[in-house]
């Protein structure tokens, strides 16, 4: 295993279970994944599918406590995040793993200057003095293409536009050169015109730094072309995962297909009716038995409502690739097989 | 700028109404001040002359105008009761004592309230939090004179740690001064402490759920640092507002405490003056207290700009 | 399955009941030990009694949970019981078979400064003139409650009316009212009371009037703020368009909506007024001896009596504390429910 291809993240059978006054909620229900340096993974799903909780549990921001139970393992750079003491875990946050949050309006402290947001991490983790931290912070602002970085350092978050603020949040996350960046819906709260700029910025920064990136989004369009692999989540589980291009070309899970069909395409003929997914995401407090997508699935059969499908290799004809490029899906009747059958019959 | 001018005009109007109200109210007192000054049993003409001399027979508005115009120059008249000192001098002598007590009380309350609230908020719902919250609620229901008596009973009389009914000026002997002021200041601090802790705890809990706190955690900042540098300042708006509102109560408990400990401050002066019907002294003291009150509240308005940079642009 | 659950629940309930009973007994023992052991210093006694009461409280709470199956706000229930009890006792005080409360001539043969002893003629002891403390405390409650309730009623009616008018007419009326309320607020409450006491006889009526002056400014502000908020709502506009007179709009449309927050504020104020009245009597500026109020009873302990006979202060002090505490609890609940805006402060 050489340096550029080092395994940065390994998640095995991760469960995050919240005990709420209204019942037990399995927000993450047995997720496994791995990521190498420089690789980009997209995690997509509707709101409530558990993708944000997954991101926070991977990072260790959500950990075992009175109302939360985390089981399974998360290894970042070889450290078992959930077996560490909180104090040691904090040492990972910054140099090993960092996070970009959804809403730059709320993820910057309104009473703190832009500069302080970035320099405090530099001084804490890298032990820089005030002056060096300041220089480095200006450099970081320049890297995320903020004009007049020295002046911006003295401003307060409310004096910046949404896009600029999200750039600050990214600079803050990159401050200590993390090996893994988790971007949790980084563009959801931004204007459409700014979204693409931010996504492209993240992609280019990741490739410059050979940084592994997890891009969490409800928007398949954001993931397409910017990620190497994609995992589709539904009801706290991975229902399909493979190379991004393969999932987009030939989705196996009906849910992935439905998600794809709901992306508007410029290539579509005018007045094409967008297809929305019928029904609502599952009630996580009382999940249905069997496949959790079955109540909304156009192809559901009796077996789907009784037996929970496990992730398995989808037979879409391409075999023999290494494990990370395989096409896995959790469906009893994947589209890849249904269509084959239909073609035969 | 316009806003500040408007605000200043409003303050002046308020002070004007207060001064007139106090003047009119106290002047309506039953009893003849001339009798109060000379005592009974003098020839009738003496009283008439004195009333003339003091201007007591002029119309109310004329007398108010005289009083106000000399008050602006710092002359608040003379006390009616022996030793009949200059009211301004009496007030200047008493003010530092009250000011020291109130400030010490406020500082003690803040110094204790901030860590207590932070601990409570960081462990919200836990045993310590519930004990702190419950005792703060209980303290709120103990009037300051009762609290003062109980503390005197335990610390001054029972344990003998503190003196009572004595005062040493700061200029004479600082350690002795602090020793004498500590127990009274504690009594003043109690009620404020309970209020401050409650409000700050609740606001901290709200702030700790903000995204930027999560973002600060994700940077690997230690919890205590997040509490101090990230959470405390955005959580202190209500606390600062409350300090303005509770200034009236602070002055009230200072009065009670001075009376209770027989300390030579504004409070005991005003209670004595009220009992003796010494109206120039009451008028002067109330006017000064109202002035302090209004000015402090105005400066609290200004301090929001420091606490919350978002409001700065609006003001400018 | 079902029977298992109900059995588990029954077991749980038995355990809750047992724990509750145990806590109750332990609390009683600790409190009793603290109360009766003569060798302990006062502070030690107080700590033991308080700890015992705490245990008893939790014991009862558990028992209630065990019997009813759901928790109750026991403290709230106790507060309501105390307030009802004290009000009834205060109203009936002249009819109850109590000791003498203000006529020294009748107590020449009574013991003076007698410590509380529950099974004698003077269950809460006597003062230095042999007057019965229970009787004095209940007559004191009569005065305190009468003054405070009267004051709060006057303040609410007058302040509320002025506030609604200021909020509805705005402009000139509003600024004049604003300056007067600010002027009233600029004099600290106790200072205002002391000033008033220089020329008012300390009679019950005058005290109530003076205290009502304290409540007016806050009431005006609250009623004004709520009126402004409601005056912009559609139903007020609708009433005006239908030709309702301004008086009718105010009394039929605005007042009913402003009433709830104003009334919950009134409950909060009662306790402040009780404290203010007690403070004034304590300073010797309120109701005069020999007529008892809690404030002037506590003042009797000053100047030496308290050291030898702490009950002189503690008995009226306890009445004052419990009453103020109960009103505070009630007020907080009322504000949480009906007046979310000012509940925070």
mmCIF file of C-alpha atoms in Angstrom, chain C residues 73 76 328-338:
data_model
loop_
_atom_site.group_PDB
_atom_site.id
_atom_site.type_symbol
_atom_site.label_atom_id
_atom_site.label_comp_id
_atom_site.label_asym_id
_atom_site.label_seq_id
_atom_site.Cartn_x
_atom_site.Cartn_y
_atom_site.Cartn_z
ATOM 1 C CA UNK C 73 -45.506 18.242 39.328
ATOM 2 C CA UNK C 76 -46.649 22.804 41.952
ATOM 3 C CA UNK C 328 -43.196 32.575 41.995
ATOM 4 C CA UNK C 329 -43.798 28.976 40.975
ATOM 5 C CA UNK C 330 -47.357 29.747 39.955
ATOM 6 C CA UNK C 331 -46.270 32.846 38.056
ATOM 7 C CA UNK C 332 -43.547 31.004 36.182
ATOM 8 C CA UNK C 333 -45.981 28.334 35.111
ATOM 9 C CA UNK C 334 -48.540 30.904 34.046
ATOM 10 C CA UNK C 335 -46.002 32.865 32.010
ATOM 11 C CA UNK C 336 -44.624 29.758 30.319
ATOM 12 C CA UNK C 337 -48.121 28.927 29.251
ATOM 13 C CA UNK C 338 -49.627 32.261 28.314
#
